[in-house]
Tab-separated table of C-alpha atoms in Angstrom:
chain	number	residue	atom	x	y	z
A	308	MET	CA	58.525	-121.116	10.766
A	309	SER	CA	62.090	-120.238	8.980
A	310	LEU	CA	61.199	-122.895	6.834
A	311	LEU	CA	57.632	-120.802	5.954
A	312	GLN	CA	59.405	-117.560	6.127
A	313	SER	CA	62.111	-118.232	3.206
A	314	THR	CA	59.586	-120.175	1.121
A	315	GLN	CA	57.614	-117.057	1.368
A	316	LEU	CA	60.763	-114.647	0.532
A	317	ARG	CA	61.180	-117.273	-2.627
A	318	PRO	CA	59.826	-115.549	-5.758
A	319	ASP	CA	57.015	-117.198	-7.603
A	320	PRO	CA	58.543	-118.285	-11.556
A	321	THR	CA	55.053	-117.702	-12.980
A	322	THR	CA	54.609	-114.715	-11.832
A	323	ALA	CA	57.550	-113.705	-12.859
A	324	SER	CA	57.565	-114.679	-16.540
A	325	GLU	CA	54.207	-113.736	-16.630
A	326	ALA	CA	55.188	-109.463	-15.535
A	327	ARG	CA	58.231	-110.214	-18.333
A	328	ARG	CA	55.779	-111.332	-21.132
A	329	ALA	CA	53.989	-107.925	-19.213
A	330	PHE	CA	56.499	-105.680	-20.217
A	331	ILE	CA	57.430	-106.988	-23.571
A	332	ARG	CA	54.119	-106.007	-24.441
A	333	ALA	CA	54.514	-102.759	-23.382
A	334	TRP	CA	57.172	-102.003	-24.394
A	335	PRO	CA	58.184	-103.952	-27.603
A	336	GLU	CA	61.233	-101.879	-28.776
A	337	PHE	CA	62.964	-103.637	-26.723
A	338	GLN	CA	62.918	-107.490	-28.601
A	339	ASN	CA	64.065	-105.747	-31.701
A	340	PRO	CA	67.972	-105.820	-32.288
A	341	VAL	CA	67.698	-103.170	-34.946
A	342	ALA	CA	66.702	-100.721	-32.467
A	343	TRP	CA	68.885	-101.463	-29.847
A	344	LEU	CA	71.188	-101.356	-33.218
A	345	VAL	CA	70.087	-97.726	-33.469
A	346	ALA	CA	70.462	-97.149	-30.362
A	347	LEU	CA	74.069	-98.264	-29.522
A	348	ILE	CA	74.963	-95.702	-33.114
A	349	LEU	CA	73.228	-92.805	-31.348
A	350	VAL	CA	75.486	-92.782	-28.124
A	351	ILE	CA	78.920	-93.672	-29.998
A	352	MET	CA	78.112	-91.104	-32.718
A	353	PRO	CA	79.942	-88.210	-31.253
A	354	LEU	CA	82.707	-91.252	-31.267
A	355	ILE	CA	82.553	-91.527	-35.374
A	356	ALA	CA	81.081	-87.728	-36.890
A	357	ASN	CA	82.901	-84.758	-36.985
A	358	GLY	CA	81.408	-81.880	-35.970
A	359	PHE	CA	79.048	-80.235	-38.988
A	360	PHE	CA	77.635	-84.054	-38.932
A	361	LEU	CA	76.606	-84.273	-34.768
A	362	ILE	CA	74.361	-81.004	-34.610
A	363	GLU	CA	73.956	-79.825	-38.444
A	364	ILE	CA	72.731	-83.396	-39.174
A	365	PHE	CA	71.839	-85.338	-36.079
A	366	GLY	CA	71.327	-82.852	-34.067
A	367	THR	CA	69.206	-80.710	-36.786
A	368	THR	CA	67.206	-84.479	-36.337
A	369	LEU	CA	66.712	-85.042	-33.433
A	370	ILE	CA	65.364	-81.830	-32.681
A	371	LEU	CA	63.517	-81.102	-36.117
A	372	GLY	CA	61.344	-84.935	-34.865
A	373	ILE	CA	60.798	-83.845	-31.496
A	374	ILE	CA	58.767	-80.763	-32.942
A	375	ALA	CA	57.071	-83.294	-35.638
A	376	LEU	CA	56.328	-86.402	-32.605
A	377	SER	CA	54.161	-83.729	-31.027
A	378	LEU	CA	52.386	-83.010	-33.984
A	379	MET	CA	52.240	-87.395	-34.928
A	380	PHE	CA	51.050	-87.744	-31.844
A	381	LEU	CA	47.410	-85.391	-32.224
A	382	ALA	CA	47.139	-87.054	-35.995
A	383	GLY	CA	48.079	-90.400	-35.171
A	384	TYR	CA	46.088	-90.455	-31.944
A	385	GLY	CA	44.200	-88.545	-31.511
A	386	GLY	CA	42.742	-87.598	-35.076
A	387	MET	CA	43.941	-83.843	-35.354
A	388	VAL	CA	46.385	-82.056	-37.716
A	389	SER	CA	47.960	-79.469	-35.820
A	390	LEU	CA	49.774	-77.258	-38.576
A	391	MET	CA	50.547	-74.494	-34.820
A	392	GLN	CA	52.922	-76.820	-33.681
A	393	LEU	CA	55.882	-75.048	-34.759
A	394	THR	CA	54.718	-72.233	-33.544
A	395	ILE	CA	53.827	-73.501	-30.039
A	396	ALA	CA	57.576	-74.824	-30.629
A	397	GLY	CA	58.565	-71.032	-31.989
A	398	PHE	CA	56.825	-69.064	-29.165
A	399	ALA	CA	58.742	-70.946	-26.218
A	400	GLY	CA	62.294	-70.466	-28.047
A	401	TYR	CA	60.993	-66.132	-28.537
A	402	MET	CA	59.640	-67.039	-25.083
A	403	VAL	CA	63.809	-68.010	-23.412
A	404	ALA	CA	65.059	-65.042	-25.327
A	405	VAL	CA	62.168	-62.733	-23.505
A	406	PHE	CA	62.907	-63.922	-20.826
A	407	GLY	CA	66.444	-65.089	-19.935
A	408	VAL	CA	69.646	-63.512	-21.732
A	409	SER	CA	70.346	-62.895	-24.881
A	410	GLY	CA	72.244	-59.475	-27.198
A	411	ASN	CA	69.007	-57.380	-27.241
A	412	ALA	CA	69.724	-56.244	-23.617
A	413	ASN	CA	66.702	-53.508	-24.125
A	414	ILE	CA	64.137	-56.303	-24.643
A	415	SER	CA	65.927	-60.003	-22.438
A	416	LEU	CA	65.311	-59.325	-18.585
A	417	GLY	CA	68.452	-61.884	-17.979
A	418	TRP	CA	66.350	-64.162	-16.167
A	419	PRO	CA	68.785	-67.304	-15.629
A	420	TRP	CA	68.181	-69.960	-17.787
A	421	TRP	CA	66.818	-72.373	-15.183
A	422	LEU	CA	64.144	-70.171	-14.118
A	423	ALA	CA	63.407	-68.715	-18.309
A	424	THR	CA	63.044	-72.263	-19.780
A	425	PRO	CA	60.503	-73.595	-17.016
A	426	MET	CA	58.790	-70.475	-17.767
A	427	ALA	CA	58.834	-70.617	-21.585
A	428	LEU	CA	57.854	-74.009	-21.259
A	429	ALA	CA	54.551	-73.114	-19.367
A	430	LEU	CA	54.222	-70.313	-21.993
A	431	ALA	CA	54.207	-72.386	-24.430
A	432	THR	CA	52.410	-75.250	-22.635
A	433	LEU	CA	49.634	-72.894	-22.087
A	434	PHE	CA	49.544	-71.361	-25.443
A	435	GLY	CA	48.991	-74.676	-26.851
A	436	THR	CA	46.264	-75.976	-24.898
A	437	LEU	CA	44.648	-72.186	-25.787
A	438	GLY	CA	44.409	-72.885	-29.838
A	439	GLY	CA	43.350	-76.890	-28.782
A	440	ALA	CA	41.005	-75.042	-26.974
A	441	LEU	CA	39.854	-73.365	-30.125
A	442	ALA	CA	40.825	-75.979	-33.026
A	443	VAL	CA	38.316	-78.585	-30.855
A	444	ARG	CA	35.655	-77.022	-32.131
A	445	THR	CA	35.692	-77.628	-35.717
A	446	GLU	CA	36.957	-81.524	-37.431
A	447	GLY	CA	38.977	-82.832	-40.430
A	448	ILE	CA	39.893	-79.866	-43.140
A	449	TYR	CA	38.870	-77.112	-40.774
A	450	THR	CA	41.049	-77.528	-37.586
A	451	ILE	CA	44.120	-77.981	-40.555
A	452	MET	CA	43.281	-74.490	-41.425
A	453	ILE	CA	41.847	-73.041	-38.169
A	454	THR	CA	45.730	-73.900	-36.707
A	455	LEU	CA	47.460	-72.615	-39.822
A	456	ALA	CA	45.551	-69.760	-39.870
A	457	ILE	CA	46.995	-69.588	-35.434
A	458	GLY	CA	50.361	-70.350	-36.939
A	459	ALA	CA	49.995	-67.406	-39.623
A	460	ALA	CA	48.654	-65.177	-37.412
A	461	PHE	CA	51.774	-65.229	-34.736
A	462	TYR	CA	54.547	-64.842	-37.977
A	463	TYR	CA	53.319	-61.831	-38.701
A	464	PHE	CA	52.644	-60.653	-35.137
A	465	THR	CA	56.284	-61.454	-34.601
A	466	ASN	CA	57.516	-59.709	-38.031
A	467	GLN	CA	55.965	-56.583	-36.838
A	468	ASN	CA	56.380	-56.257	-33.220
A	469	TRP	CA	59.550	-54.751	-31.893
A	470	ALA	CA	58.757	-54.264	-28.291
A	471	ILE	CA	58.994	-57.958	-27.153
A	472	PHE	CA	60.341	-59.627	-30.337
A	473	ASN	CA	62.113	-57.134	-32.249
A	474	GLY	CA	60.746	-57.285	-35.326
A	475	HIS	CA	61.873	-59.423	-38.432
A	476	THR	CA	65.254	-58.816	-36.741
A	477	GLY	CA	64.119	-61.291	-33.873
A	478	ILE	CA	66.702	-61.921	-31.228
A	479	ASN	CA	70.212	-62.777	-31.634
A	480	ASN	CA	73.123	-64.003	-29.464
A	481	VAL	CA	70.553	-65.933	-27.257
A	482	ALA	CA	72.848	-67.396	-23.483
A	483	THR	CA	72.994	-71.084	-23.001
A	484	PRO	CA	73.327	-73.164	-20.797
A	485	HIS	CA	76.566	-73.236	-18.429
A	486	PHE	CA	77.087	-75.299	-15.203
A	487	TRP	CA	78.928	-77.893	-13.526
A	488	GLY	CA	81.913	-76.700	-15.778
A	489	ILE	CA	80.476	-77.864	-18.562
A	490	ASP	CA	79.843	-75.415	-21.936
A	491	TRP	CA	76.085	-77.539	-22.467
A	492	ARG	CA	76.171	-75.347	-26.565
A	493	ALA	CA	79.454	-77.569	-26.836
A	494	ASP	CA	78.645	-79.768	-29.751
A	495	ILE	CA	79.258	-83.304	-28.061
A	496	ALA	CA	77.547	-81.834	-24.816
A	497	PHE	CA	74.276	-80.739	-26.660
A	498	TYR	CA	74.123	-83.717	-29.089
A	499	TYR	CA	73.866	-85.705	-25.630
A	500	VAL	CA	71.219	-83.624	-24.191
A	501	THR	CA	69.019	-82.846	-27.167
A	502	LEU	CA	69.674	-87.351	-27.921
A	503	GLY	CA	68.450	-87.345	-24.142
A	504	VAL	CA	65.131	-85.276	-24.492
A	505	ALA	CA	64.979	-86.895	-27.223
A	506	ALA	CA	64.306	-90.212	-26.232
A	507	ILE	CA	62.106	-88.977	-23.013
A	508	CYS	CA	59.697	-87.532	-25.527
A	509	TYR	CA	59.318	-90.816	-27.583
A	510	PHE	CA	59.005	-93.310	-24.588
A	511	ALA	CA	56.492	-90.319	-23.390
A	512	VAL	CA	54.815	-91.034	-26.261
A	513	GLN	CA	54.501	-94.532	-26.141
A	514	TYR	CA	53.183	-94.575	-22.512
A	515	VAL	CA	51.115	-92.095	-22.833
A	516	SER	CA	49.269	-93.356	-25.848
A	517	ARG	CA	48.782	-96.958	-23.627
A	518	ALA	CA	47.589	-95.433	-21.470
A	519	PRO	CA	44.030	-95.276	-19.947
A	520	PHE	CA	44.395	-91.773	-21.497
A	521	GLY	CA	45.811	-92.499	-24.300
A	522	LEU	CA	43.157	-95.293	-25.381
A	523	ALA	CA	40.013	-92.724	-24.270
A	524	LEU	CA	41.876	-90.692	-26.567
A	525	GLN	CA	42.113	-93.593	-30.003
A	526	GLY	CA	38.453	-94.356	-28.781
A	527	VAL	CA	37.742	-90.415	-29.198
A	528	ARG	CA	39.747	-90.423	-32.864
A	529	ASP	CA	37.734	-93.176	-33.586
A	530	ASN	CA	33.718	-92.406	-32.735
A	531	SER	CA	33.731	-89.369	-30.608
A	532	ARG	CA	29.832	-89.812	-30.378
A	533	ARG	CA	30.181	-93.262	-28.600
A	534	MET	CA	32.602	-92.342	-26.087
A	535	ALA	CA	30.608	-89.318	-25.177
A	536	ALA	CA	27.941	-92.130	-24.567
A	537	LEU	CA	30.243	-94.410	-22.596
A	538	GLY	CA	30.508	-91.053	-20.257
A	539	PHE	CA	33.801	-90.039	-21.232
A	540	ASN	CA	34.633	-85.581	-22.615
A	541	PRO	CA	35.283	-86.109	-25.783
A	542	ASN	CA	36.875	-82.217	-26.055
A	543	ALA	CA	38.562	-82.062	-22.429
A	544	HIS	CA	40.315	-85.230	-23.809
A	545	ARG	CA	41.453	-83.674	-26.943
A	546	ILE	CA	42.676	-80.477	-24.706
A	547	ALA	CA	44.639	-82.784	-22.416
A	548	ALA	CA	46.233	-84.043	-26.049
A	549	TYR	CA	46.710	-80.398	-27.111
A	550	ALA	CA	48.177	-79.823	-23.534
A	551	PHE	CA	50.979	-82.769	-23.822
A	552	ALA	CA	51.589	-82.275	-27.269
A	553	ALA	CA	52.494	-78.399	-27.511
A	554	PHE	CA	54.865	-79.454	-24.131
A	555	ILE	CA	56.820	-81.483	-25.854
A	556	ALA	CA	56.774	-78.881	-29.296
A	557	GLY	CA	58.256	-75.646	-26.505
A	558	LEU	CA	60.875	-78.435	-25.739
A	559	GLY	CA	61.736	-78.676	-29.245
A	560	GLY	CA	61.706	-74.809	-29.379
A	561	VAL	CA	63.783	-73.921	-26.322
A	562	LEU	CA	66.762	-76.629	-27.978
A	563	GLN	CA	65.737	-75.137	-31.188
A	564	VAL	CA	66.707	-71.928	-30.088
A	565	TRP	CA	70.021	-73.169	-28.167
A	566	ASN	CA	71.401	-74.763	-30.635
A	567	TYR	CA	71.253	-72.005	-33.485
A	568	ARG	CA	71.669	-69.252	-30.498
A	569	GLN	CA	69.263	-66.801	-32.305
A	570	ILE	CA	64.922	-66.968	-33.073
A	571	SER	CA	63.806	-64.537	-36.181
A	572	PRO	CA	60.121	-64.674	-37.688
A	573	GLY	CA	61.595	-67.034	-40.429
A	574	SER	CA	61.878	-69.677	-37.781
A	575	VAL	CA	57.782	-70.004	-37.591
A	576	SER	CA	57.101	-69.065	-40.998
A	577	VAL	CA	54.053	-70.876	-42.600
A	578	GLY	CA	56.658	-72.998	-44.679
A	579	ALA	CA	58.331	-73.595	-41.718
A	580	CYS	CA	55.273	-75.026	-40.186
A	581	ILE	CA	54.182	-76.902	-43.159
A	582	ASP	CA	57.688	-78.514	-43.341
A	583	VAL	CA	57.004	-80.569	-39.653
A	584	LEU	CA	53.542	-81.858	-41.754
A	585	ILE	CA	55.490	-83.352	-44.489
A	586	ILE	CA	58.593	-84.883	-42.314
A	587	ALA	CA	55.564	-86.231	-39.772
A	588	VAL	CA	53.800	-87.486	-42.789
A	589	VAL	CA	57.512	-88.725	-44.942
A	590	GLY	CA	58.181	-90.635	-42.137
A	591	GLY	CA	55.257	-91.808	-40.917
A	592	ILE	CA	52.449	-90.424	-39.010
A	593	THR	CA	50.926	-93.531	-36.941
A	594	ARG	CA	54.020	-94.646	-35.319
A	595	PRO	CA	56.173	-92.348	-32.315
A	596	ILE	CA	59.618	-93.008	-34.742
A	597	GLY	CA	58.420	-91.824	-37.681
A	598	PRO	CA	58.641	-88.402	-37.198
A	599	PHE	CA	62.502	-88.689	-36.530
A	600	ILE	CA	63.118	-90.611	-39.982
A	601	GLY	CA	61.111	-88.765	-41.775
A	602	ALA	CA	63.383	-85.385	-40.359
A	603	PHE	CA	66.383	-87.279	-41.099
A	604	ILE	CA	65.158	-87.840	-44.289
A	605	PHE	CA	64.190	-84.125	-44.924
A	606	VAL	CA	67.266	-82.721	-43.188
A	607	LEU	CA	69.932	-84.524	-45.547
A	608	LEU	CA	67.424	-83.075	-48.445
A	609	ARG	CA	67.714	-79.875	-47.179
A	610	THR	CA	71.302	-79.878	-46.343
A	611	PHE	CA	72.429	-82.044	-49.568
A	612	ALA	CA	70.184	-81.461	-51.695
A	613	LEU	CA	71.647	-78.195	-53.265
A	614	ASP	CA	75.104	-79.003	-53.953
A	615	LEU	CA	73.486	-81.859	-55.820
A	616	LEU	CA	71.894	-80.077	-57.298
A	617	VAL	CA	74.545	-77.376	-58.614
A	618	LYS	CA	76.834	-80.687	-59.604
A	619	LEU	CA	74.208	-81.577	-62.418
A	620	GLY	CA	73.962	-78.790	-63.753
A	621	LEU	CA	71.072	-77.402	-62.431
A	622	ASP	CA	69.534	-74.292	-60.252
A	623	GLY	CA	70.346	-75.335	-56.522
A	624	ASN	CA	67.329	-73.239	-55.895
A	625	ARG	CA	64.952	-75.653	-56.989
A	626	PHE	CA	65.966	-78.246	-53.974
A	627	ARG	CA	62.332	-78.456	-52.071
A	628	LEU	CA	61.776	-79.686	-55.654
A	629	LEU	CA	63.601	-82.521	-54.763
A	630	ILE	CA	62.128	-82.682	-51.253
A	631	GLY	CA	57.998	-82.540	-52.487
A	632	LEU	CA	58.767	-85.198	-54.707
A	633	GLY	CA	60.122	-87.074	-52.470
A	634	PHE	CA	57.753	-86.098	-50.521
A	635	LEU	CA	54.323	-87.220	-52.889
A	636	ALA	CA	56.560	-90.229	-54.036
A	637	ILE	CA	56.202	-92.099	-50.639
A	638	VAL	CA	52.929	-91.007	-49.837
A	639	PHE	CA	51.829	-92.262	-53.637
A	640	TRP	CA	53.524	-95.835	-52.533
A	641	SER	CA	52.813	-95.581	-48.868
A	642	SER	CA	49.427	-93.733	-46.839
A	643	ASP	CA	51.933	-94.031	-43.952
A	644	GLY	CA	55.478	-93.195	-44.956
A	645	VAL	CA	58.256	-94.981	-45.059
A	646	ILE	CA	57.351	-96.985	-41.662
A	647	GLY	CA	54.743	-97.880	-44.139
A	648	LEU	CA	57.283	-99.279	-46.682
A	649	TRP	CA	58.970	-100.779	-44.318
A	650	GLU	CA	56.391	-103.152	-42.784
A	651	ARG	CA	55.262	-103.697	-45.858
A	652	TRP	CA	58.713	-105.183	-47.295
A	653	GLN	CA	58.768	-107.269	-44.046
A	654	ARG	CA	54.940	-108.812	-44.564
A	655	ARG	CA	56.249	-110.040	-47.924
A	656	ASN	CA	59.282	-111.369	-47.227
A	657	ALA	CA	57.321	-112.989	-44.850
A	658	SER	CA	55.214	-114.270	-47.102
A	659	SER	CA	57.563	-115.644	-49.736
A	660	ALA	CA	59.497	-117.707	-47.117
A	661	LYS	CA	56.227	-119.175	-45.872
A	662	ARG	CA	55.150	-120.518	-49.440
A	663	PRO	CA	57.121	-123.519	-50.502
A	664	GLY	CA	60.380	-123.635	-51.297
A	665	GLY	CA	60.113	-119.432	-50.679
A	666	GLY	CA	63.603	-118.067	-50.426
A	667	ARG	CA	65.286	-120.879	-51.962
A	668	HIS	CA	66.928	-121.154	-55.339
A	669	GLY	CA	67.613	-124.576	-57.368
């Protein structure tokens, strides 16, 4: 009897190997040494970067990447290009300032951060869901236009409303979290908070894209009529995708208002909404890592292009020209951004290595 019990308790190596292979198929990133190297660099970044690079470069990259990730999820897996994702992030930031503590005591309600933040995320998700319910009634260019119209309307509303949003001045000196004796807006603490939220959002998008809902959403993207004939509700899946993307964008908006400690209409301008689209397209609209790559390129250009132009004797205000030229060059050479260029380079190297004598000289 004891021998039988010990045999039953012994793990089956075949089952274990199959589970390991299934895990590798579901999460191929864990088998990529480059991914582990990048993760290690990001974890030890506070040891090798000063406060400016830690927050203004890498922290801002992660925040913009989270917001662009919400757009990538809608466009890449749902076929819906939404230009209101930064608007949703800005709405969440405004709600943090309105419900929380700020320098505008006549506007802010003074709630603690652990109440104001969930309320802001809930309202931002609701806002994005309602906007998505309007957008799913359209397709193609009309979806882009209606989401852009929502973003423009919110920008002008915040610019002209003084009772809630304090007009063009915005809301300043927004309080940031303090608990466990730690100022979570301090450079190193805030960087790790941002990195943790970005990692959670990244893996959440990866998981949802491979879950039944994500697969159904991709089916709706490819052929909505066939999915409807199979019993799926295309509009319900699209609205749910907008709700999920709105929550991710709301997280980015909360981090953004904590980062700058203020929120103003300039944060949700039409130009900024289009910048998020540029970030997603430059990095790669079909991979969750693409928005973070695009955000890193965008932040580098935005930060250092002005100084570079001045050193070359040109007008520093033309730094957006470099961003536009880079955007055109990447889109011209690759429809899938930097990720597409990287994959093309890998395929070229693989094909050259397979040729007789490939990769050898002499």
